[in-house]
Amino acid sequence: MSFLLTGMFKRKIGGILFQISLLFPAAVVVMLTFDTSGTAAWCVAASAMHETGHFLALILLGSRPESVTLGLFGMRVVQRTGNRLSYRQSILVSLAGPAVNLLSFAFLFSAGGWSVPASVHFMLGAMNLMPVEPLDGGQILYQLLALWRNEPFAEHTAFAVSLCTLAPLAAAGFYVLIKSGYNFTLLVLALYLGLLLLFKRKSLS
Protein backbone atom coordinates (compact mmCIF):
# COMPACT_ATOMS: atom_id res chain seq x y z
CA MET A 1 0.00 0.00 0.00
CA SER A 2 2.81 2.44 0.89
CA PHE A 3 4.33 1.77 -2.52
CA LEU A 4 1.12 2.76 -4.27
CA LEU A 5 0.67 5.91 -2.18
CA THR A 6 4.24 7.23 -2.23
CA GLY A 7 5.62 5.73 -5.44
CA MET A 8 8.47 4.28 -3.37
CA PHE A 9 9.26 0.62 -2.75
CA LYS A 10 10.70 0.17 0.76
CA ARG A 11 12.45 -2.80 2.33
CA LYS A 12 14.62 -3.00 5.43
CA ILE A 13 17.63 -5.31 5.06
CA GLY A 14 20.29 -5.75 7.72
CA GLY A 15 19.05 -2.71 9.60
CA ILE A 16 19.30 -0.49 6.49
CA LEU A 17 16.17 0.96 4.89
CA PHE A 18 16.38 0.56 1.09
CA GLN A 19 14.02 2.69 -0.98
CA ILE A 20 13.53 2.60 -4.75
CA SER A 21 11.57 5.34 -6.49
CA LEU A 22 8.99 4.22 -9.05
CA LEU A 23 10.60 6.57 -11.57
CA PHE A 24 13.90 4.66 -11.49
CA PRO A 25 12.70 1.24 -12.75
CA ALA A 26 10.34 3.04 -15.15
CA ALA A 27 13.27 4.95 -16.68
CA VAL A 28 15.32 1.74 -16.92
CA VAL A 29 12.48 -0.08 -18.68
CA VAL A 30 12.09 2.76 -21.19
CA MET A 31 15.84 2.81 -21.88
CA LEU A 32 16.06 -0.95 -22.39
CA THR A 33 12.91 -1.01 -24.54
CA PHE A 34 13.89 1.65 -27.05
CA ASP A 35 17.65 1.00 -27.18
CA THR A 36 18.54 -1.60 -29.80
CA SER A 37 22.32 -1.28 -29.56
CA GLY A 38 22.70 -2.77 -26.10
CA THR A 39 24.38 0.39 -24.79
CA ALA A 40 21.56 1.08 -22.31
CA ALA A 41 22.08 -2.29 -20.62
CA TRP A 42 25.79 -1.55 -20.18
CA CYS A 43 24.93 1.90 -18.78
CA VAL A 44 22.63 0.34 -16.19
CA ALA A 45 25.27 -2.26 -15.27
CA ALA A 46 28.05 0.35 -15.01
CA SER A 47 25.84 2.60 -12.87
CA ALA A 48 25.00 -0.32 -10.57
CA MET A 49 28.71 -1.11 -10.17
CA HIS A 50 29.41 2.58 -9.50
CA GLU A 51 26.85 2.82 -6.70
CA THR A 52 27.98 -0.52 -5.27
CA GLY A 53 31.48 0.92 -5.00
CA HIS A 54 30.17 3.81 -2.87
CA PHE A 55 28.10 1.48 -0.70
CA LEU A 56 30.93 -0.99 -0.07
CA ALA A 57 33.29 1.87 0.81
CA LEU A 58 30.81 3.06 3.44
CA ILE A 59 30.55 -0.42 4.93
CA LEU A 60 34.34 -0.92 4.94
CA LEU A 61 34.79 2.39 6.74
CA GLY A 62 32.37 1.25 9.43
CA SER A 63 29.55 3.63 8.53
CA ARG A 64 26.45 1.50 8.07
CA PRO A 65 23.86 3.84 6.48
CA GLU A 66 20.46 4.48 7.98
CA SER A 67 18.81 4.51 4.55
CA VAL A 68 19.67 4.20 0.87
CA THR A 69 17.34 5.74 -1.70
CA LEU A 70 17.65 4.98 -5.41
CA GLY A 71 15.88 7.45 -7.65
CA LEU A 72 15.94 9.08 -11.05
CA PHE A 73 18.77 11.39 -9.95
CA GLY A 74 21.00 8.65 -8.55
CA MET A 75 21.57 7.22 -5.08
CA ARG A 76 21.09 9.16 -1.84
CA VAL A 77 22.61 7.79 1.35
CA VAL A 78 21.57 9.01 4.80
CA GLN A 79 24.09 8.25 7.53
CA ARG A 80 23.10 7.44 11.08
CA THR A 81 23.13 10.28 13.61
CA GLY A 82 26.43 10.34 15.48
CA ASN A 83 28.12 8.11 12.90
CA ARG A 84 29.23 10.66 10.33
CA LEU A 85 32.36 10.07 8.34
CA SER A 86 35.30 12.44 8.55
CA TYR A 87 36.06 14.65 5.57
CA ARG A 88 38.92 12.35 4.53
CA GLN A 89 36.71 9.27 4.78
CA SER A 90 33.99 11.00 2.77
CA ILE A 91 36.53 11.73 0.04
CA LEU A 92 37.39 8.01 -0.10
CA VAL A 93 33.70 7.11 -0.39
CA SER A 94 33.21 9.63 -3.21
CA LEU A 95 36.26 8.29 -5.04
CA ALA A 96 35.11 4.67 -4.72
CA GLY A 97 32.38 4.92 -7.40
CA PRO A 98 34.50 6.43 -10.19
CA ALA A 99 37.40 4.14 -9.19
CA VAL A 100 35.23 1.08 -9.86
CA ASN A 101 34.32 2.41 -13.31
CA LEU A 102 37.86 3.42 -14.26
CA LEU A 103 39.31 0.11 -13.07
CA SER A 104 36.62 -1.70 -15.07
CA PHE A 105 37.51 0.45 -18.08
CA ALA A 106 41.22 -0.43 -17.71
CA PHE A 107 40.39 -4.14 -17.62
CA LEU A 108 37.92 -4.00 -20.53
CA PHE A 109 40.20 -1.78 -22.62
CA SER A 110 43.15 -4.13 -22.15
CA ALA A 111 40.93 -7.03 -23.20
CA GLY A 112 39.16 -5.50 -26.20
CA GLY A 113 40.13 -1.87 -26.80
CA TRP A 114 37.49 0.85 -27.09
CA SER A 115 34.50 -1.45 -26.90
CA VAL A 116 31.05 -0.22 -25.87
CA PRO A 117 31.38 -1.55 -22.29
CA ALA A 118 34.83 0.04 -21.91
CA SER A 119 33.59 3.37 -23.27
CA VAL A 120 30.56 3.37 -20.96
CA HIS A 121 32.70 2.77 -17.88
CA PHE A 122 35.20 5.43 -18.93
CA MET A 123 32.53 8.07 -19.61
CA LEU A 124 30.67 7.33 -16.37
CA GLY A 125 33.85 7.45 -14.29
CA ALA A 126 35.14 10.62 -15.97
CA MET A 127 31.77 12.40 -15.84
CA ASN A 128 31.36 11.74 -12.13
CA LEU A 129 34.75 13.31 -11.42
CA MET A 130 33.59 16.65 -12.82
CA PRO A 131 33.53 19.36 -10.10
CA VAL A 132 29.75 19.67 -10.19
CA GLU A 133 27.47 19.10 -7.22
CA PRO A 134 26.19 16.53 -6.43
CA LEU A 135 28.50 14.45 -8.65
CA ASP A 136 31.39 12.73 -6.92
CA GLY A 137 33.84 15.36 -8.16
CA GLY A 138 31.70 18.10 -6.61
CA GLN A 139 31.47 16.17 -3.35
CA ILE A 140 35.24 15.68 -3.30
CA LEU A 141 35.73 19.41 -3.92
CA TYR A 142 33.30 20.22 -1.10
CA GLN A 143 35.04 17.87 1.36
CA LEU A 144 38.48 19.25 0.49
CA LEU A 145 37.29 22.84 0.95
CA ALA A 146 35.54 21.99 4.23
CA LEU A 147 38.71 20.28 5.44
CA TRP A 148 40.73 23.36 4.50
CA ARG A 149 38.33 26.08 5.72
CA ASN A 150 34.76 25.38 6.87
CA GLU A 151 31.44 24.04 5.59
CA PRO A 152 29.76 27.38 4.66
CA PHE A 153 32.82 28.36 2.63
CA ALA A 154 32.87 24.92 1.01
CA GLU A 155 29.16 25.10 0.17
CA HIS A 156 29.34 28.50 -1.54
CA THR A 157 32.60 27.78 -3.36
CA ALA A 158 31.53 24.36 -4.60
CA PHE A 159 28.27 25.83 -5.90
CA ALA A 160 30.14 28.60 -7.73
CA VAL A 161 32.56 26.12 -9.28
CA SER A 162 29.61 23.97 -10.36
CA LEU A 163 28.00 26.90 -12.19
CA CYS A 164 31.32 27.87 -13.80
CA THR A 165 31.71 24.29 -15.04
CA LEU A 166 28.16 23.92 -16.33
CA ALA A 167 28.04 27.22 -18.25
CA PRO A 168 30.77 26.37 -20.82
CA LEU A 169 29.52 22.79 -20.97
CA ALA A 170 26.03 23.99 -21.94
CA ALA A 171 27.51 26.46 -24.45
CA ALA A 172 29.56 23.67 -26.00
CA GLY A 173 26.42 21.53 -26.14
CA PHE A 174 24.54 24.23 -28.07
CA TYR A 175 27.50 24.63 -30.43
CA VAL A 176 27.70 20.90 -31.14
CA LEU A 177 23.93 20.75 -31.70
CA ILE A 178 23.98 23.67 -34.15
CA LYS A 179 27.00 22.36 -36.05
CA SER A 180 25.78 18.78 -36.29
CA GLY A 181 22.05 19.43 -36.50
CA TYR A 182 21.27 16.32 -34.48
CA ASN A 183 23.87 15.61 -31.76
CA PHE A 184 22.30 16.90 -28.54
CA THR A 185 24.11 14.52 -26.16
CA LEU A 186 26.38 17.15 -24.60
CA LEU A 187 23.52 19.62 -24.19
CA VAL A 188 21.34 17.00 -22.49
CA LEU A 189 24.24 16.15 -20.19
CA ALA A 190 24.61 19.82 -19.18
CA LEU A 191 20.86 20.17 -18.58
CA TYR A 192 20.81 16.93 -16.57
CA LEU A 193 23.68 18.11 -14.38
CA GLY A 194 21.92 21.44 -13.93
CA LEU A 195 18.81 19.62 -12.73
CA LEU A 196 20.94 17.58 -10.34
CA LEU A 197 22.39 20.78 -8.93
CA LEU A 198 18.98 22.42 -8.51
CA PHE A 199 17.56 19.25 -6.94
CA LYS A 200 20.39 19.15 -4.40
CA ARG A 201 20.04 22.86 -3.52
CA LYS A 202 16.28 22.46 -3.10
CA SER A 203 16.70 19.44 -0.81
CA LEU A 204 19.08 21.46 1.40
CA SER A 205 16.82 24.51 1.64
PDB file of C-alpha atoms in Angstrom:
ATOM      1  CA  MET A   1       0.000   0.000   0.000  1.00  0.00           C
ATOM      2  CA  SER A   2       2.812   2.438   0.890  1.00  0.00           C
ATOM      3  CA  PHE A   3       4.331   1.769  -2.519  1.00  0.00           C
ATOM      4  CA  LEU A   4       1.115   2.764  -4.273  1.00  0.00           C
ATOM      5  CA  LEU A   5       0.672   5.910  -2.179  1.00  0.00           C
ATOM      6  CA  THR A   6       4.238   7.233  -2.231  1.00  0.00           C
ATOM      7  CA  GLY A   7       5.621   5.733  -5.439  1.00  0.00           C
ATOM      8  CA  MET A   8       8.465   4.276  -3.366  1.00  0.00           C
ATOM      9  CA  PHE A   9       9.259   0.619  -2.753  1.00  0.00           C
ATOM     10  CA  LYS A  10      10.697   0.168   0.756  1.00  0.00           C
ATOM     11  CA  ARG A  11      12.446  -2.800   2.327  1.00  0.00           C
ATOM     12  CA  LYS A  12      14.624  -3.004   5.432  1.00  0.00           C
ATOM     13  CA  ILE A  13      17.632  -5.313   5.063  1.00  0.00           C
ATOM     14  CA  GLY A  14      20.294  -5.750   7.718  1.00  0.00           C
ATOM     15  CA  GLY A  15      19.045  -2.709   9.600  1.00  0.00           C
ATOM     16  CA  ILE A  16      19.298  -0.494   6.492  1.00  0.00           C
ATOM     17  CA  LEU A  17      16.175   0.959   4.886  1.00  0.00           C
ATOM     18  CA  PHE A  18      16.376   0.557   1.094  1.00  0.00           C
ATOM     19  CA  GLN A  19      14.020   2.693  -0.984  1.00  0.00           C
ATOM     20  CA  ILE A  20      13.534   2.597  -4.748  1.00  0.00           C
ATOM     21  CA  SER A  21      11.570   5.336  -6.492  1.00  0.00           C
ATOM     22  CA  LEU A  22       8.985   4.217  -9.049  1.00  0.00           C
ATOM     23  CA  LEU A  23      10.599   6.572 -11.569  1.00  0.00           C
ATOM     24  CA  PHE A  24      13.896   4.661 -11.488  1.00  0.00           C
ATOM     25  CA  PRO A  25      12.698   1.242 -12.753  1.00  0.00           C
ATOM     26  CA  ALA A  26      10.339   3.040 -15.150  1.00  0.00           C
ATOM     27  CA  ALA A  27      13.269   4.953 -16.681  1.00  0.00           C
ATOM     28  CA  VAL A  28      15.323   1.742 -16.917  1.00  0.00           C
ATOM     29  CA  VAL A  29      12.480  -0.084 -18.681  1.00  0.00           C
ATOM     30  CA  VAL A  30      12.092   2.760 -21.191  1.00  0.00           C
ATOM     31  CA  MET A  31      15.841   2.808 -21.879  1.00  0.00           C
ATOM     32  CA  LEU A  32      16.057  -0.947 -22.390  1.00  0.00           C
ATOM     33  CA  THR A  33      12.907  -1.015 -24.538  1.00  0.00           C
ATOM     34  CA  PHE A  34      13.894   1.654 -27.052  1.00  0.00           C
ATOM     35  CA  ASP A  35      17.646   0.999 -27.177  1.00  0.00           C
ATOM     36  CA  THR A  36      18.543  -1.604 -29.797  1.00  0.00           C
ATOM     37  CA  SER A  37      22.322  -1.282 -29.560  1.00  0.00           C
ATOM     38  CA  GLY A  38      22.702  -2.769 -26.102  1.00  0.00           C
ATOM     39  CA  THR A  39      24.377   0.388 -24.793  1.00  0.00           C
ATOM     40  CA  ALA A  40      21.562   1.078 -22.310  1.00  0.00           C
ATOM     41  CA  ALA A  41      22.085  -2.286 -20.621  1.00  0.00           C
ATOM     42  CA  TRP A  42      25.786  -1.549 -20.181  1.00  0.00           C
ATOM     43  CA  CYS A  43      24.931   1.905 -18.782  1.00  0.00           C
ATOM     44  CA  VAL A  44      22.632   0.343 -16.191  1.00  0.00           C
ATOM     45  CA  ALA A  45      25.267  -2.261 -15.274  1.00  0.00           C
ATOM     46  CA  ALA A  46      28.046   0.346 -15.013  1.00  0.00           C
ATOM     47  CA  SER A  47      25.836   2.602 -12.870  1.00  0.00           C
ATOM     48  CA  ALA A  48      25.000  -0.315 -10.567  1.00  0.00           C
ATOM     49  CA  MET A  49      28.708  -1.110 -10.166  1.00  0.00           C
ATOM     50  CA  HIS A  50      29.410   2.575  -9.505  1.00  0.00           C
ATOM     51  CA  GLU A  51      26.851   2.824  -6.701  1.00  0.00           C
ATOM     52  CA  THR A  52      27.977  -0.519  -5.266  1.00  0.00           C
ATOM     53  CA  GLY A  53      31.484   0.923  -5.001  1.00  0.00           C
ATOM     54  CA  HIS A  54      30.171   3.809  -2.871  1.00  0.00           C
ATOM     55  CA  PHE A  55      28.102   1.483  -0.700  1.00  0.00           C
ATOM     56  CA  LEU A  56      30.932  -0.989  -0.065  1.00  0.00           C
ATOM     57  CA  ALA A  57      33.295   1.873   0.814  1.00  0.00           C
ATOM     58  CA  LEU A  58      30.806   3.055   3.437  1.00  0.00           C
ATOM     59  CA  ILE A  59      30.548  -0.418   4.934  1.00  0.00           C
ATOM     60  CA  LEU A  60      34.338  -0.925   4.942  1.00  0.00           C
ATOM     61  CA  LEU A  61      34.787   2.386   6.737  1.00  0.00           C
ATOM     62  CA  GLY A  62      32.370   1.254   9.425  1.00  0.00           C
ATOM     63  CA  SER A  63      29.550   3.634   8.526  1.00  0.00           C
ATOM     64  CA  ARG A  64      26.445   1.504   8.069  1.00  0.00           C
ATOM     65  CA  PRO A  65      23.860   3.841   6.480  1.00  0.00           C
ATOM     66  CA  GLU A  66      20.461   4.483   7.977  1.00  0.00           C
ATOM     67  CA  SER A  67      18.809   4.512   4.553  1.00  0.00           C
ATOM     68  CA  VAL A  68      19.672   4.200   0.867  1.00  0.00           C
ATOM     69  CA  THR A  69      17.336   5.743  -1.705  1.00  0.00           C
ATOM     70  CA  LEU A  70      17.650   4.979  -5.413  1.00  0.00           C
ATOM     71  CA  GLY A  71      15.876   7.451  -7.653  1.00  0.00           C
ATOM     72  CA  LEU A  72      15.937   9.084 -11.053  1.00  0.00           C
ATOM     73  CA  PHE A  73      18.771  11.388  -9.949  1.00  0.00           C
ATOM     74  CA  GLY A  74      21.001   8.654  -8.546  1.00  0.00           C
ATOM     75  CA  MET A  75      21.569   7.224  -5.081  1.00  0.00           C
ATOM     76  CA  ARG A  76      21.094   9.155  -1.842  1.00  0.00           C
ATOM     77  CA  VAL A  77      22.612   7.785   1.349  1.00  0.00           C
ATOM     78  CA  VAL A  78      21.566   9.007   4.802  1.00  0.00           C
ATOM     79  CA  GLN A  79      24.094   8.252   7.529  1.00  0.00           C
ATOM     80  CA  ARG A  80      23.100   7.442  11.078  1.00  0.00           C
ATOM     81  CA  THR A  81      23.135  10.278  13.607  1.00  0.00           C
ATOM     82  CA  GLY A  82      26.426  10.345  15.476  1.00  0.00           C
ATOM     83  CA  ASN A  83      28.118   8.115  12.902  1.00  0.00           C
ATOM     84  CA  ARG A  84      29.231  10.663  10.326  1.00  0.00           C
ATOM     85  CA  LEU A  85      32.356  10.070   8.341  1.00  0.00           C
ATOM     86  CA  SER A  86      35.298  12.438   8.550  1.00  0.00           C
ATOM     87  CA  TYR A  87      36.058  14.648   5.569  1.00  0.00           C
ATOM     88  CA  ARG A  88      38.921  12.352   4.527  1.00  0.00           C
ATOM     89  CA  GLN A  89      36.710   9.268   4.785  1.00  0.00           C
ATOM     90  CA  SER A  90      33.986  10.996   2.773  1.00  0.00           C
ATOM     91  CA  ILE A  91      36.529  11.728   0.035  1.00  0.00           C
ATOM     92  CA  LEU A  92      37.393   8.014  -0.102  1.00  0.00           C
ATOM     93  CA  VAL A  93      33.700   7.108  -0.395  1.00  0.00           C
ATOM     94  CA  SER A  94      33.211   9.633  -3.211  1.00  0.00           C
ATOM     95  CA  LEU A  95      36.257   8.286  -5.043  1.00  0.00           C
ATOM     96  CA  ALA A  96      35.109   4.669  -4.721  1.00  0.00           C
ATOM     97  CA  GLY A  97      32.381   4.916  -7.398  1.00  0.00           C
ATOM     98  CA  PRO A  98      34.503   6.431 -10.190  1.00  0.00           C
ATOM     99  CA  ALA A  99      37.396   4.143  -9.189  1.00  0.00           C
ATOM    100  CA  VAL A 100      35.229   1.078  -9.859  1.00  0.00           C
ATOM    101  CA  ASN A 101      34.318   2.411 -13.312  1.00  0.00           C
ATOM    102  CA  LEU A 102      37.861   3.421 -14.261  1.00  0.00           C
ATOM    103  CA  LEU A 103      39.311   0.114 -13.067  1.00  0.00           C
ATOM    104  CA  SER A 104      36.619  -1.702 -15.074  1.00  0.00           C
ATOM    105  CA  PHE A 105      37.513   0.449 -18.078  1.00  0.00           C
ATOM    106  CA  ALA A 106      41.215  -0.426 -17.713  1.00  0.00           C
ATOM    107  CA  PHE A 107      40.386  -4.138 -17.622  1.00  0.00           C
ATOM    108  CA  LEU A 108      37.916  -4.003 -20.533  1.00  0.00           C
ATOM    109  CA  PHE A 109      40.195  -1.775 -22.616  1.00  0.00           C
ATOM    110  CA  SER A 110      43.145  -4.125 -22.148  1.00  0.00           C
ATOM    111  CA  ALA A 111      40.931  -7.030 -23.196  1.00  0.00           C
ATOM    112  CA  GLY A 112      39.164  -5.504 -26.198  1.00  0.00           C
ATOM    113  CA  GLY A 113      40.129  -1.866 -26.803  1.00  0.00           C
ATOM    114  CA  TRP A 114      37.487   0.852 -27.089  1.00  0.00           C
ATOM    115  CA  SER A 115      34.497  -1.454 -26.901  1.00  0.00           C
ATOM    116  CA  VAL A 116      31.045  -0.224 -25.873  1.00  0.00           C
ATOM    117  CA  PRO A 117      31.381  -1.546 -22.288  1.00  0.00           C
ATOM    118  CA  ALA A 118      34.832   0.036 -21.906  1.00  0.00           C
ATOM    119  CA  SER A 119      33.590   3.368 -23.272  1.00  0.00           C
ATOM    120  CA  VAL A 120      30.560   3.374 -20.965  1.00  0.00           C
ATOM    121  CA  HIS A 121      32.699   2.765 -17.876  1.00  0.00           C
ATOM    122  CA  PHE A 122      35.199   5.432 -18.934  1.00  0.00           C
ATOM    123  CA  MET A 123      32.534   8.069 -19.614  1.00  0.00           C
ATOM    124  CA  LEU A 124      30.674   7.334 -16.371  1.00  0.00           C
ATOM    125  CA  GLY A 125      33.848   7.447 -14.291  1.00  0.00           C
ATOM    126  CA  ALA A 126      35.139  10.621 -15.967  1.00  0.00           C
ATOM    127  CA  MET A 127      31.771  12.402 -15.841  1.00  0.00           C
ATOM    128  CA  ASN A 128      31.362  11.742 -12.132  1.00  0.00           C
ATOM    129  CA  LEU A 129      34.751  13.312 -11.417  1.00  0.00           C
ATOM    130  CA  MET A 130      33.594  16.653 -12.824  1.00  0.00           C
ATOM    131  CA  PRO A 131      33.531  19.365 -10.105  1.00  0.00           C
ATOM    132  CA  VAL A 132      29.747  19.674 -10.189  1.00  0.00           C
ATOM    133  CA  GLU A 133      27.467  19.104  -7.218  1.00  0.00           C
ATOM    134  CA  PRO A 134      26.191  16.535  -6.433  1.00  0.00           C
ATOM    135  CA  LEU A 135      28.498  14.446  -8.646  1.00  0.00           C
ATOM    136  CA  ASP A 136      31.390  12.727  -6.924  1.00  0.00           C
ATOM    137  CA  GLY A 137      33.840  15.365  -8.155  1.00  0.00           C
ATOM    138  CA  GLY A 138      31.698  18.098  -6.608  1.00  0.00           C
ATOM    139  CA  GLN A 139      31.474  16.167  -3.354  1.00  0.00           C
ATOM    140  CA  ILE A 140      35.243  15.683  -3.301  1.00  0.00           C
ATOM    141  CA  LEU A 141      35.730  19.411  -3.916  1.00  0.00           C
ATOM    142  CA  TYR A 142      33.301  20.218  -1.103  1.00  0.00           C
ATOM    143  CA  GLN A 143      35.037  17.874   1.359  1.00  0.00           C
ATOM    144  CA  LEU A 144      38.477  19.252   0.493  1.00  0.00           C
ATOM    145  CA  LEU A 145      37.288  22.842   0.955  1.00  0.00           C
ATOM    146  CA  ALA A 146      35.539  21.988   4.226  1.00  0.00           C
ATOM    147  CA  LEU A 147      38.705  20.275   5.439  1.00  0.00           C
ATOM    148  CA  TRP A 148      40.726  23.360   4.502  1.00  0.00           C
ATOM    149  CA  ARG A 149      38.335  26.077   5.721  1.00  0.00           C
ATOM    150  CA  ASN A 150      34.763  25.380   6.874  1.00  0.00           C
ATOM    151  CA  GLU A 151      31.441  24.035   5.586  1.00  0.00           C
ATOM    152  CA  PRO A 152      29.760  27.378   4.663  1.00  0.00           C
ATOM    153  CA  PHE A 153      32.819  28.361   2.633  1.00  0.00           C
ATOM    154  CA  ALA A 154      32.874  24.916   1.013  1.00  0.00           C
ATOM    155  CA  GLU A 155      29.160  25.097   0.166  1.00  0.00           C
ATOM    156  CA  HIS A 156      29.339  28.502  -1.536  1.00  0.00           C
ATOM    157  CA  THR A 157      32.604  27.783  -3.362  1.00  0.00           C
ATOM    158  CA  ALA A 158      31.534  24.356  -4.596  1.00  0.00           C
ATOM    159  CA  PHE A 159      28.267  25.831  -5.898  1.00  0.00           C
ATOM    160  CA  ALA A 160      30.138  28.605  -7.732  1.00  0.00           C
ATOM    161  CA  VAL A 161      32.565  26.125  -9.276  1.00  0.00           C
ATOM    162  CA  SER A 162      29.615  23.966 -10.355  1.00  0.00           C
ATOM    163  CA  LEU A 163      28.004  26.896 -12.187  1.00  0.00           C
ATOM    164  CA  CYS A 164      31.324  27.869 -13.799  1.00  0.00           C
ATOM    165  CA  THR A 165      31.705  24.288 -15.042  1.00  0.00           C
ATOM    166  CA  LEU A 166      28.160  23.917 -16.329  1.00  0.00           C
ATOM    167  CA  ALA A 167      28.041  27.218 -18.247  1.00  0.00           C
ATOM    168  CA  PRO A 168      30.773  26.373 -20.820  1.00  0.00           C
ATOM    169  CA  LEU A 169      29.517  22.786 -20.973  1.00  0.00           C
ATOM    170  CA  ALA A 170      26.033  23.991 -21.944  1.00  0.00           C
ATOM    171  CA  ALA A 171      27.513  26.456 -24.452  1.00  0.00           C
ATOM    172  CA  ALA A 172      29.565  23.671 -26.003  1.00  0.00           C
ATOM    173  CA  GLY A 173      26.418  21.526 -26.139  1.00  0.00           C
ATOM    174  CA  PHE A 174      24.541  24.232 -28.069  1.00  0.00           C
ATOM    175  CA  TYR A 175      27.501  24.633 -30.435  1.00  0.00           C
ATOM    176  CA  VAL A 176      27.699  20.903 -31.142  1.00  0.00           C
ATOM    177  CA  LEU A 177      23.930  20.749 -31.701  1.00  0.00           C
ATOM    178  CA  ILE A 178      23.978  23.668 -34.152  1.00  0.00           C
ATOM    179  CA  LYS A 179      27.001  22.358 -36.046  1.00  0.00           C
ATOM    180  CA  SER A 180      25.785  18.777 -36.288  1.00  0.00           C
ATOM    181  CA  GLY A 181      22.055  19.430 -36.504  1.00  0.00           C
ATOM    182  CA  TYR A 182      21.270  16.320 -34.483  1.00  0.00           C
ATOM    183  CA  ASN A 183      23.866  15.612 -31.764  1.00  0.00           C
ATOM    184  CA  PHE A 184      22.302  16.903 -28.537  1.00  0.00           C
ATOM    185  CA  THR A 185      24.114  14.523 -26.156  1.00  0.00           C
ATOM    186  CA  LEU A 186      26.381  17.152 -24.595  1.00  0.00           C
ATOM    187  CA  LEU A 187      23.525  19.619 -24.185  1.00  0.00           C
ATOM    188  CA  VAL A 188      21.339  17.001 -22.494  1.00  0.00           C
ATOM    189  CA  LEU A 189      24.236  16.149 -20.185  1.00  0.00           C
ATOM    190  CA  ALA A 190      24.613  19.823 -19.183  1.00  0.00           C
ATOM    191  CA  LEU A 191      20.861  20.171 -18.583  1.00  0.00           C
ATOM    192  CA  TYR A 192      20.809  16.932 -16.573  1.00  0.00           C
ATOM    193  CA  LEU A 193      23.679  18.106 -14.376  1.00  0.00           C
ATOM    194  CA  GLY A 194      21.920  21.440 -13.930  1.00  0.00           C
ATOM    195  CA  LEU A 195      18.810  19.617 -12.726  1.00  0.00           C
ATOM    196  CA  LEU A 196      20.937  17.578 -10.335  1.00  0.00           C
ATOM    197  CA  LEU A 197      22.394  20.784  -8.930  1.00  0.00           C
ATOM    198  CA  LEU A 198      18.983  22.418  -8.506  1.00  0.00           C
ATOM    199  CA  PHE A 199      17.560  19.253  -6.944  1.00  0.00           C
ATOM    200  CA  LYS A 200      20.387  19.153  -4.399  1.00  0.00           C
ATOM    201  CA  ARG A 201      20.036  22.856  -3.519  1.00  0.00           C
ATOM    202  CA  LYS A 202      16.277  22.457  -3.104  1.00  0.00           C
ATOM    203  CA  SER A 203      16.698  19.437  -0.808  1.00  0.00           C
ATOM    204  CA  LEU A 204      19.078  21.460   1.402  1.00  0.00           C
ATOM    205  CA  SER A 205      16.815  24.511   1.640  1.00  0.00           C
TER     206      SER A 205
END
